[in-house]
């Protein structure tokens, strides 16, 4: 679905015209419309004064340390006040950013940086109590401590922007002529990172990493040498590099990235290598699925993505072979296929440099996602063993835990709301602060649903919200992760929402289905399993005469 | 107009003169920082400045900084373009791409 451009505001104590232009020029999703707050009006804008300080989707508050912390300006002139007084100023700045974020939602705050060529106190710069390097680190630490847990606020590492290579650092000419402290390369890096952050915050992070095997996950052709002949580990720089690459992949997996394989090989031979090679870091159980055969890789990738209930726009595909990369790029343009180094010694670094998996939060559900997909493979295996769907559901020992949204579940609930496309009634996207504000109205209820079964805990995977007006209740959000599709969790969520609506005097529950390119599964549920009657303009209605039964195979816990 | 006695200085291994290469690189960079859809007309006589051209005061400053970096890096020459910003319009090197190249050529020759 084409989404409207995000509206952004850049608040700064320096001229940001170049950054604004670069952000607007960038055609990668999400598209943005950006304006700059009045030059140098950082504090008035944060306090809500002046034009343009409201009515945007995100703000970037990028300042020079000497521009907003007067004590640091003194440091640069060898007149440093006590560190505690400087840090008190930092606390004040943090408090203003927090108050601004509470009013406006998403705020990005780059750390304070200085020209990498500035040697400060030289040898003493990191240790002397009056040295700019020492004090700037303390200020940034305080900034991070103050902002890292604030909903909707994300701190970005500007140090990387200013010192990342050619065309970075400061240009005193630009500063003296135009109050532009940084060279254009810094603004290019900043614009790129802001877009990455916005992608993560709006649910566009990639979730699935699909890998080739021969000369990608390991060195050599397993079909020719057998697993014993592969280059992996050992006293061999190439073998060590493949080991490092696998470790980097495993680290990503522990951050919630699901792994898959698409490889031209004999499946039996390839799986034997995963199981048997003594130095293999990634094993069969680390992969949510695979297509290992001699068919076209693009077709295999498509099948695998469907099996995992994900979209092509959630995939990154890595293959050492440029021909295969070209084929997948051409056939499946939604898949990210990064250029890949020819030298395997560079593989791990190339993977760590990819920004496509950046997340705005790291939840317990993210950490457990890989195991969750492995458990799903086990469920599929059980399903093929038992006869009927009812038998399979009975043997799952499914528990659904319903609870009202609270501060502890807010980050994960926001992530789920903004990332879920398929089982999503309205595809409403909200920031944490917007969600909190929405729930403050007494006529509204917002639930989270945790799902677990005998194979594992899928975590917080469902959301539902209602708004009651007299005898009519409206189902506003109805969201379920694809990881728990097909177990009648949807029926449980609807029953919880309907029961609350009934208890509040509702006579009918209405669900307005807003179609997107991706949420057909929600329509199928409404039509075939919800018990609701289709009305005009995609509105489904459920009379609330009697309680809705919970499916017999589900144990419902809560809501309180 | 270019003074007739000045001839473009070819760059070793290239048909392009040094001043032309510096100006082209600086214009490329400046253009990449402009609002979406803005293009700098590279014809020698095309005006650079708004309203006929696309460079506003901020665009000109980006061009000055980029050109100083290019000249410094390619020939170790300080062009002194900041001072040129204050010149009266009829003497300004920023009237057109051709004027700018001629001005840079003179400065490069003076600096060598």
XYZ file of C-alpha atoms in Angstrom:
672
model
C 0.000 0.000 0.000
C 1.299 3.431 -0.903
C 1.595 5.403 2.299
C 1.514 9.174 2.649
C 4.896 10.839 3.077
C 5.909 11.283 6.696
C 6.044 14.900 7.765
C 9.234 15.833 9.552
C 10.679 18.819 11.338
C 14.398 19.470 11.784
C 15.265 21.490 14.874
C 18.829 22.739 14.987
C 21.174 25.489 16.079
C 22.823 25.433 12.649
C 21.684 25.749 9.044
C 20.100 22.466 7.918
C 18.938 23.341 4.400
C 21.242 20.738 2.870
C 19.926 17.992 5.143
C 16.320 18.943 4.411
C 16.999 18.805 0.659
C 18.733 15.430 0.925
C 15.914 13.921 2.992
C 13.277 15.095 0.538
C 15.310 13.957 -2.494
C 15.718 10.422 -1.108
C 13.259 8.199 -2.983
C 13.605 5.194 -0.658
C 10.547 4.391 1.458
C 9.327 5.981 3.631
C 9.118 9.184 1.616
C 9.295 12.303 3.734
C 8.265 15.938 3.592
C 10.597 17.904 5.812
C 10.810 21.474 6.985
C 13.292 23.246 9.201
C 12.338 25.011 12.411
C 13.454 28.643 12.504
C 17.233 28.857 12.524
C 18.756 28.666 16.006
C 15.366 28.463 17.768
C 16.022 25.124 19.449
C 14.590 25.772 22.901
C 11.557 27.839 21.820
C 10.644 25.146 19.291
C 11.052 22.357 21.852
C 8.763 24.325 24.156
C 6.124 24.495 21.449
C 6.589 28.099 20.499
C 7.015 29.406 16.992
C 5.689 28.204 13.639
C 5.812 24.549 12.681
C 6.475 23.116 16.129
C 3.383 20.880 15.903
C 1.691 18.784 13.233
C 4.449 16.459 12.103
C 5.130 12.728 12.306
C 8.708 12.977 13.479
C 11.287 15.519 14.511
C 15.066 15.502 14.360
C 16.765 17.529 17.098
C 20.363 17.873 15.887
C 22.512 20.348 17.759
C 26.126 21.283 18.359
C 27.141 20.777 21.986
C 28.377 24.355 22.278
C 25.137 25.584 20.694
C 22.813 24.293 23.418
C 25.025 23.642 26.449
C 26.666 26.905 27.468
C 29.047 25.124 29.847
C 30.556 23.251 26.907
C 31.105 26.526 25.059
C 33.171 27.509 28.096
C 35.116 24.257 27.836
C 36.226 25.192 24.317
C 37.660 28.447 25.679
C 39.437 26.775 28.596
C 36.875 28.107 31.034
C 35.183 24.877 31.958
C 32.592 25.117 34.716
C 32.329 22.095 37.063
C 31.252 18.960 35.230
C 28.142 18.629 37.395
C 26.933 22.018 36.262
C 27.414 21.030 32.616
C 25.538 17.780 33.217
C 22.708 19.710 34.869
C 22.402 21.656 31.619
C 22.298 18.346 29.764
C 19.488 17.185 32.072
C 17.579 20.353 31.281
C 18.015 19.757 27.542
C 16.851 16.144 28.006
C 13.781 17.288 29.951
C 12.800 19.618 27.133
C 13.221 16.888 24.520
C 11.120 14.507 26.640
C 8.351 17.090 27.038
C 8.493 17.782 23.289
C 8.279 14.040 22.525
C 5.232 13.682 24.775
C 3.468 16.285 22.653
C 4.651 15.241 19.244
C 5.490 11.518 19.117
C 8.648 10.369 17.414
C 11.834 12.327 18.044
C 15.313 11.488 16.771
C 18.235 12.955 18.695
C 21.755 12.588 17.294
C 24.537 12.479 19.864
C 26.779 15.539 20.111
C 29.792 15.327 17.863
C 32.823 17.433 17.088
C 35.215 17.609 14.173
C 37.293 14.410 14.150
C 40.345 16.514 13.261
C 39.996 18.534 16.485
C 42.614 17.109 18.853
C 41.321 18.907 21.924
C 43.863 18.374 24.705
C 45.717 15.814 22.552
C 47.168 13.090 24.746
C 45.038 14.269 27.677
C 41.820 14.734 25.733
C 39.997 11.692 27.109
C 41.272 11.876 30.677
C 41.785 15.485 31.774
C 38.699 16.754 33.636
C 38.692 20.012 31.645
C 39.349 18.440 28.248
C 36.614 18.722 25.589
C 36.892 15.052 24.647
C 36.436 13.945 28.250
C 33.521 16.280 28.898
C 31.773 15.552 25.604
C 31.782 11.836 26.393
C 30.257 12.510 29.803
C 27.609 14.722 28.189
C 26.696 12.087 25.615
C 26.506 9.398 28.286
C 24.094 11.601 30.254
C 22.080 12.291 27.110
C 21.777 8.548 26.462
C 20.825 7.794 30.064
C 18.131 10.442 29.934
C 16.609 9.479 26.593
C 17.150 5.777 26.015
C 13.960 4.616 27.763
C 11.695 7.457 26.666
C 8.867 6.218 24.414
C 9.167 7.546 20.888
C 12.663 8.971 21.355
C 15.651 7.414 19.589
C 19.248 8.503 19.975
C 21.352 8.295 16.792
C 25.141 8.023 16.693
C 26.334 11.206 14.953
C 29.958 10.282 15.612
C 29.686 7.792 12.743
C 28.348 10.455 10.387
C 31.132 12.952 10.976
C 34.071 10.553 10.877
C 33.153 7.944 8.324
C 35.563 8.696 5.454
C 35.842 11.031 2.488
C 33.787 14.182 2.444
C 33.123 13.990 6.195
C 34.191 16.197 9.077
C 33.770 19.933 9.287
C 34.385 22.697 6.755
C 35.195 25.995 8.494
C 34.430 27.823 5.237
C 30.832 26.655 5.340
C 30.578 27.505 9.010
C 31.841 31.045 8.639
C 29.897 31.750 5.468
C 26.609 30.002 6.195
C 26.595 28.541 9.729
C 26.854 25.065 8.248
C 29.254 23.095 10.465
C 29.638 19.905 8.453
C 30.771 18.909 4.993
C 28.115 17.504 2.641
C 29.125 13.881 3.255
C 28.042 14.243 6.877
C 24.564 15.333 5.793
C 24.382 12.472 3.302
C 25.220 10.009 6.090
C 22.746 11.701 8.430
C 19.941 11.629 5.848
C 20.612 7.930 5.214
C 20.520 7.086 8.914
C 17.368 9.113 9.522
C 15.657 7.165 6.745
C 16.875 3.870 8.233
C 15.482 4.909 11.633
C 12.137 5.877 10.087
C 11.987 2.567 8.216
C 12.530 0.712 11.483
C 9.960 2.772 13.342
C 7.302 2.337 10.672
C 7.616 -1.425 10.482
C 9.679 -1.661 7.320
C 12.605 -3.571 8.823
C 13.490 -6.793 7.065
C 12.725 -9.947 9.057
C 14.036 -12.826 6.957
C 17.605 -13.493 5.832
C 17.799 -16.103 3.094
C 21.207 -17.571 2.362
C 22.833 -19.581 -0.355
C 25.110 -22.385 0.902
C 28.145 -23.209 -1.316
C 30.760 -20.443 -1.171
C 28.313 -18.330 0.826
C 27.644 -20.035 4.158
C 30.733 -22.197 3.781
C 33.693 -22.405 1.434
C 33.545 -24.990 -1.348
C 30.921 -27.086 -3.107
C 29.507 -29.640 -0.708
C 28.180 -31.804 -3.522
C 31.718 -32.266 -4.825
C 33.832 -32.471 -1.695
C 31.344 -33.719 0.893
C 31.041 -31.873 4.207
C 34.498 -33.130 5.201
C 36.093 -31.079 2.417
C 34.402 -27.747 3.152
C 36.413 -24.706 4.181
C 34.967 -23.798 7.556
C 37.070 -23.024 10.612
C 40.394 -24.769 11.033
C 43.786 -23.153 10.632
C 42.831 -21.419 7.442
C 42.047 -17.714 7.037
C 39.269 -18.464 4.559
C 37.796 -21.145 6.822
C 37.962 -18.720 9.753
C 36.236 -16.039 7.695
C 33.288 -18.353 6.967
C 33.115 -19.106 10.688
C 33.025 -15.369 11.457
C 30.287 -14.926 8.862
C 28.185 -17.670 10.441
C 28.683 -16.128 13.881
C 27.530 -12.750 12.544
C 24.443 -14.450 11.074
C 23.741 -16.150 14.403
C 23.998 -12.801 16.189
C 21.401 -11.385 13.795
C 19.183 -14.380 14.437
C 19.388 -13.696 18.174
C 18.125 -10.199 17.428
C 15.019 -11.663 15.834
C 15.993 -12.113 12.186
C 14.589 -15.360 10.815
C 16.960 -17.484 8.722
C 16.221 -19.449 5.580
C 18.151 -21.285 2.884
C 17.725 -21.246 -0.868
C 20.448 -23.283 -2.508
C 21.055 -25.344 -5.615
C 22.136 -28.606 -4.045
C 20.982 -32.064 -3.060
C 18.929 -31.466 0.074
C 20.192 -34.595 1.802
C 23.840 -33.677 1.208
C 23.410 -30.078 2.327
C 21.490 -30.956 5.491
C 24.080 -33.577 6.327
C 26.740 -30.858 6.211
C 24.695 -28.679 8.593
C 24.286 -31.599 10.987
C 27.711 -33.174 10.787
C 30.458 -30.610 10.265
C 32.066 -30.192 13.710
C 32.730 -26.476 13.284
C 29.381 -25.539 11.773
C 27.983 -22.644 13.846
C 24.529 -22.655 12.250
C 22.665 -25.940 12.441
C 19.493 -27.233 10.833
C 17.368 -26.036 13.774
C 18.576 -22.450 13.290
C 16.723 -22.211 9.976
C 12.981 -21.620 9.793
C 12.786 -23.253 6.391
C 14.643 -24.019 3.209
C 14.374 -24.839 -0.448
C 17.388 -26.940 -1.391
C 16.982 -28.330 -4.897
C 17.952 -27.579 -8.507
C 15.027 -25.322 -9.305
C 15.103 -21.587 -10.059
C 16.125 -19.658 -6.933
C 13.572 -16.910 -7.433
C 10.744 -19.453 -7.482
C 12.182 -21.232 -4.471
C 12.467 -17.978 -2.572
C 8.861 -17.122 -3.334
C 7.694 -20.521 -2.071
C 9.748 -20.269 1.093
C 8.417 -16.809 1.903
C 4.858 -18.047 1.458
C 5.517 -21.042 3.686
C 6.736 -18.727 6.439
C 3.728 -16.404 6.054
C 5.969 -13.436 5.350
C 6.047 -10.889 2.536
C 8.747 -10.505 -0.082
C 9.360 -7.038 1.320
C 10.640 -8.641 4.506
C 13.472 -10.531 2.764
C 17.194 -9.983 2.309
C 18.872 -12.554 0.038
C 22.617 -13.221 0.128
C 24.370 -15.231 -2.561
C 28.003 -15.198 -3.663
C 26.974 -15.722 -7.282
C 26.269 -12.447 -9.150
C 24.160 -14.269 -11.743
C 21.834 -15.665 -9.065
C 21.695 -12.272 -7.396
C 20.742 -10.673 -10.702
C 18.060 -13.281 -11.325
C 16.417 -12.722 -7.919
C 16.669 -8.930 -8.248
C 14.969 -9.032 -11.615
C 12.267 -11.547 -10.724
C 11.518 -10.322 -7.193
C 12.241 -6.587 -6.993
C 10.785 -6.317 -3.480
C 13.572 -8.544 -2.151
C 16.740 -6.741 -1.047
C 19.720 -8.409 -2.739
C 22.859 -6.616 -1.562
C 25.968 -6.518 -3.689
C 28.284 -9.001 -2.119
C 32.104 -8.967 -1.864
C 33.984 -11.519 -3.925
C 36.391 -12.089 -1.036
C 34.935 -14.297 1.740
C 37.213 -12.583 4.249
C 34.918 -9.572 3.911
C 31.597 -11.424 4.307
C 31.095 -10.861 8.055
C 31.906 -7.154 7.791
C 29.547 -6.817 4.805
C 26.739 -8.418 6.804
C 27.345 -6.196 9.826
C 27.209 -3.155 7.531
C 23.678 -3.912 6.296
C 21.072 -1.565 7.706
C 18.008 -3.468 6.540
C 17.507 -5.302 9.837
C 17.682 -2.207 12.072
C 14.965 -2.272 14.733
C 13.511 0.517 16.814
C 13.066 -1.834 19.792
C 14.421 -5.237 20.747
C 11.726 -7.184 22.558
C 11.735 -10.638 24.121
C 9.533 -11.712 21.215
C 12.261 -10.605 18.816
C 14.909 -12.565 20.678
C 12.777 -15.693 20.619
C 11.601 -15.375 17.014
C 14.038 -17.870 15.530
C 13.048 -20.566 18.047
C 9.449 -19.677 17.386
C 9.850 -20.471 13.689
C 11.663 -23.712 14.519
C 8.726 -24.594 16.755
C 6.426 -23.830 13.845
C 8.301 -26.374 11.738
C 7.698 -28.907 14.528
C 3.999 -27.980 14.522
C 3.835 -28.540 10.781
C 5.446 -31.920 11.288
C 2.852 -32.782 13.961
C 0.088 -31.612 11.665
C 1.234 -33.970 8.957
C 1.237 -36.820 11.518
C -2.242 -36.340 12.922
C -5.450 -36.733 10.990
C -7.864 -33.841 11.339
C -7.404 -30.162 12.014
C -9.391 -30.562 15.243
C -7.039 -33.322 16.443
C -4.052 -31.152 15.677
C -5.476 -28.156 17.540
C -6.355 -30.345 20.520
C -2.810 -31.593 20.760
C -1.275 -28.099 20.634
C -2.274 -27.296 24.280
C -2.862 -23.685 23.293
C -3.041 -20.914 25.899
C -4.004 -17.328 25.047
C -3.364 -14.694 27.679
C -5.338 -11.458 27.283
C -4.404 -8.270 29.141
C -5.101 -4.587 28.834
C -2.268 -2.596 27.291
C 0.115 -1.244 29.937
C 3.508 0.497 29.929
C 5.357 -2.831 30.043
C 3.692 -4.086 26.848
C 3.545 -0.747 25.030
C 6.869 -1.053 23.097
C 6.100 -4.543 21.777
C 2.464 -3.653 21.044
C 3.562 -0.593 19.054
C 6.065 -2.676 17.140
C 3.397 -5.278 16.334
C 0.835 -2.652 15.301
C 3.291 -0.987 12.950
C 4.803 -4.125 11.448
C 1.796 -6.366 10.884
C 0.199 -6.296 7.466
C -1.755 -9.480 6.863
C -4.143 -10.008 9.782
C -4.759 -6.319 10.245
C -8.245 -4.835 10.099
C -7.372 -1.185 9.529
C -3.540 -1.101 9.200
C -3.544 1.814 11.620
C 0.002 2.930 12.487
C 0.693 4.720 15.780
C 3.723 5.764 17.783
C 3.989 4.769 21.442
C 2.852 8.164 22.621
C -0.056 8.229 20.143
C -1.130 4.800 21.352
C -0.963 5.907 24.984
C -2.990 9.020 24.211
C -5.594 6.978 22.310
C -6.099 4.665 25.292
C -6.683 7.517 27.712
C -10.280 7.976 26.493
C -12.553 6.000 28.892
C -14.775 4.610 26.114
C -11.824 2.741 24.618
C -10.135 -0.554 25.462
C -6.898 -1.949 24.038
C -5.815 -5.549 24.683
C -2.657 -7.476 24.050
C -2.656 -11.247 23.549
C 0.180 -13.628 24.341
C 0.086 -17.075 22.748
C 1.883 -20.249 23.812
C 1.560 -23.942 23.131
C 3.431 -27.149 23.832
C 6.143 -26.194 21.334
C 6.970 -22.805 22.741
C 5.929 -19.292 23.677
C 5.178 -17.084 20.671
C 4.953 -14.091 23.016
C 2.844 -11.011 22.486
C 1.419 -11.680 19.040
C -2.104 -10.235 19.028
C -3.825 -6.863 19.534
C -7.438 -5.774 19.645
C -9.066 -2.499 20.544
C -12.634 -1.233 20.745
C -14.421 2.065 21.140
C -17.942 2.030 22.588
C -20.555 4.689 21.784
C -23.915 3.931 23.347
C -25.206 0.647 21.948
C -22.625 0.531 19.189
C -19.112 -0.715 19.699
C -16.440 -0.374 17.060
C -13.562 -2.820 16.628
C -10.732 -0.391 15.860
C -7.621 -2.579 15.738
C -7.542 -6.298 15.103
C -3.978 -7.469 14.591
C -2.398 -10.911 14.745
C 1.134 -11.958 13.894
C 1.345 -14.447 11.041
C 3.353 -16.669 13.370
C 0.174 -17.785 15.137
C -2.243 -17.910 12.220
C -4.401 -20.971 11.849
C -4.889 -21.804 15.541
C -8.154 -19.918 16.051
C -6.488 -17.229 18.145
C -8.479 -14.764 16.040
C -11.751 -16.195 17.409
C -10.460 -15.746 20.958
C -9.472 -12.135 20.354
C -12.855 -11.337 18.839
C -14.618 -13.017 21.773
C -12.673 -10.919 24.287
C -13.477 -7.696 22.433
C -17.142 -8.634 21.987
C -17.573 -9.588 25.643
C -16.204 -6.240 26.807
C -18.441 -4.392 24.340
C -21.442 -6.349 25.624
C -20.514 -5.654 29.253
C -20.419 -1.940 28.444
C -23.945 -2.027 27.086
C -23.085 -2.523 23.452
C -25.718 -4.108 21.260
C -23.640 -4.543 18.149
C -19.915 -4.752 17.416
C -18.830 -3.240 14.089
C -15.599 -3.890 12.254
C -14.725 -1.624 9.304
C -12.344 -3.550 7.059
C -9.896 -1.256 5.270
C -8.404 -3.205 2.353
C -4.684 -3.038 1.558
C -2.539 -5.108 -0.785
C -1.639 -7.384 2.106
C -4.540 -7.815 4.512
C -6.713 -10.287 2.601
C -6.270 -12.876 5.425
C -8.217 -10.518 7.691
C -11.065 -10.337 5.177
C -11.127 -14.132 4.933
C -11.438 -14.350 8.715
C -14.243 -11.779 8.828
C -16.184 -13.523 6.080
C -15.643 -17.157 6.965
C -14.922 -17.512 10.669
C -15.928 -14.432 12.637
C -19.687 -14.978 12.646
C -20.101 -11.336 11.601
C -22.531 -10.195 8.926
C -21.197 -8.185 6.008
C -22.854 -4.797 5.634
C -22.254 -1.794 3.440
C -18.839 -0.315 2.684
C -16.849 -3.185 4.167
C -18.410 -2.938 7.628
C -19.006 -6.256 9.394
C -21.473 -6.469 12.288
C -21.898 -8.856 15.172
C -24.970 -8.779 17.391
C -23.996 -9.059 21.010
C -27.037 -10.894 22.344
C -25.072 -13.773 23.826
C -21.444 -14.340 24.807
C -19.203 -15.707 22.049
C -17.834 -19.143 22.811
C -14.084 -19.570 23.119
C -12.780 -22.442 20.929
C -12.637 -25.623 23.025
C -8.937 -26.286 22.414
C -7.915 -22.868 23.815
C -7.310 -22.015 27.431
C -8.007 -18.290 27.825
C -6.275 -16.497 30.692
C -7.607 -13.025 31.547
C -8.405 -10.341 30.750
C -8.160 -8.991 34.271
C 33.470 36.958 -21.380
C 36.722 35.014 -21.230
C 39.780 37.216 -21.797
C 41.267 36.147 -25.178
C 44.816 35.770 -23.862
C 43.832 33.035 -21.410
C 43.800 29.506 -22.728
C 42.254 26.514 -20.900
C 44.848 24.412 -19.122
C 44.485 20.738 -20.131
C 44.756 18.180 -17.366
C 47.388 15.501 -17.896
C 45.770 12.434 -19.462
C 42.522 14.304 -20.068
C 41.072 16.624 -22.693
C 39.364 18.598 -19.965
C 41.074 21.655 -18.520
C 41.819 21.777 -14.808
C 39.479 24.685 -14.197
C 36.713 22.986 -16.113
C 37.196 19.809 -14.123
C 37.122 21.710 -10.806
C 34.020 23.674 -11.756
C 32.200 20.592 -13.070
C 32.927 18.626 -9.896
C 31.830 21.523 -7.704
C 28.642 22.022 -9.720
C 27.892 18.286 -9.500
C 28.209 18.358 -5.743
C 26.213 21.555 -5.378
C 23.460 20.185 -7.582
C 23.241 17.014 -5.465
C 22.417 19.182 -2.442
C 19.665 21.228 -4.087
C 15.936 20.657 -3.605
C 14.394 17.797 -5.629
C 14.203 18.423 -9.364
C 16.663 21.336 -9.426
C 19.259 21.174 -12.221
C 22.114 23.562 -12.903
C 22.298 24.525 -16.574
C 25.901 23.815 -17.618
C 25.904 25.933 -20.804
C 28.744 28.479 -20.579
C 26.406 31.450 -20.867
C 23.641 30.109 -18.620
C 23.019 32.188 -15.490
C 23.744 30.484 -12.187
C 21.852 32.720 -9.809
C 18.146 32.934 -9.173
C 15.798 33.972 -10.625
C 17.222 32.938 -14.050
C 19.392 30.181 -12.546
C 18.718 27.790 -9.652
C 21.300 28.822 -7.060
C 20.037 30.919 -4.176
C 22.395 32.455 -1.646
C 22.731 29.146 0.195
C 23.382 27.262 -3.048
C 26.131 29.726 -3.960
C 27.797 29.184 -0.589
C 27.767 25.434 -1.129
C 29.302 26.035 -4.575
C 32.006 28.280 -3.123
C 32.955 25.708 -0.482
C 32.944 22.852 -2.993
C 35.040 24.794 -5.498
C 37.589 25.806 -2.865
C 37.941 22.149 -1.846
C 38.356 21.048 -5.475
C 40.994 23.683 -6.266
C 42.845 22.991 -3.050
C 42.820 19.255 -3.667
C 43.629 19.388 -7.417
C 46.176 22.243 -7.500
C 46.848 23.338 -3.929
C 45.430 26.761 -4.776
C 43.255 28.971 -2.554
C 40.764 30.593 -4.891
C 39.518 33.273 -2.480
C 35.973 32.923 -3.715
C 34.580 34.252 -0.445
C 35.936 37.678 -1.352
C 34.426 37.310 -4.807
C 30.977 37.074 -3.231
C 31.254 40.758 -2.401
C 32.146 41.898 -5.930
C 29.669 44.083 -7.832
C 27.414 42.167 -10.193
C 29.280 43.134 -13.360
C 32.508 41.698 -11.936
C 31.001 38.705 -10.151
C 32.296 35.277 -11.267
C 28.921 33.784 -10.374
C 26.988 35.257 -13.277
C 27.423 32.143 -15.441
C 29.324 28.865 -15.682
C 31.616 30.455 -18.319
C 32.423 33.412 -16.080
C 33.131 31.096 -13.184
C 35.496 28.913 -15.245
C 37.350 31.983 -16.523
C 37.705 33.353 -13.019
C 38.950 30.017 -11.660
C 41.420 29.732 -14.578
C 42.939 33.108 -13.748
C 43.248 32.185 -10.088
C 44.801 28.824 -10.902
C 47.342 30.465 -13.200
C 48.137 33.069 -10.589
C 48.568 30.373 -7.973
C 51.043 28.302 -9.977
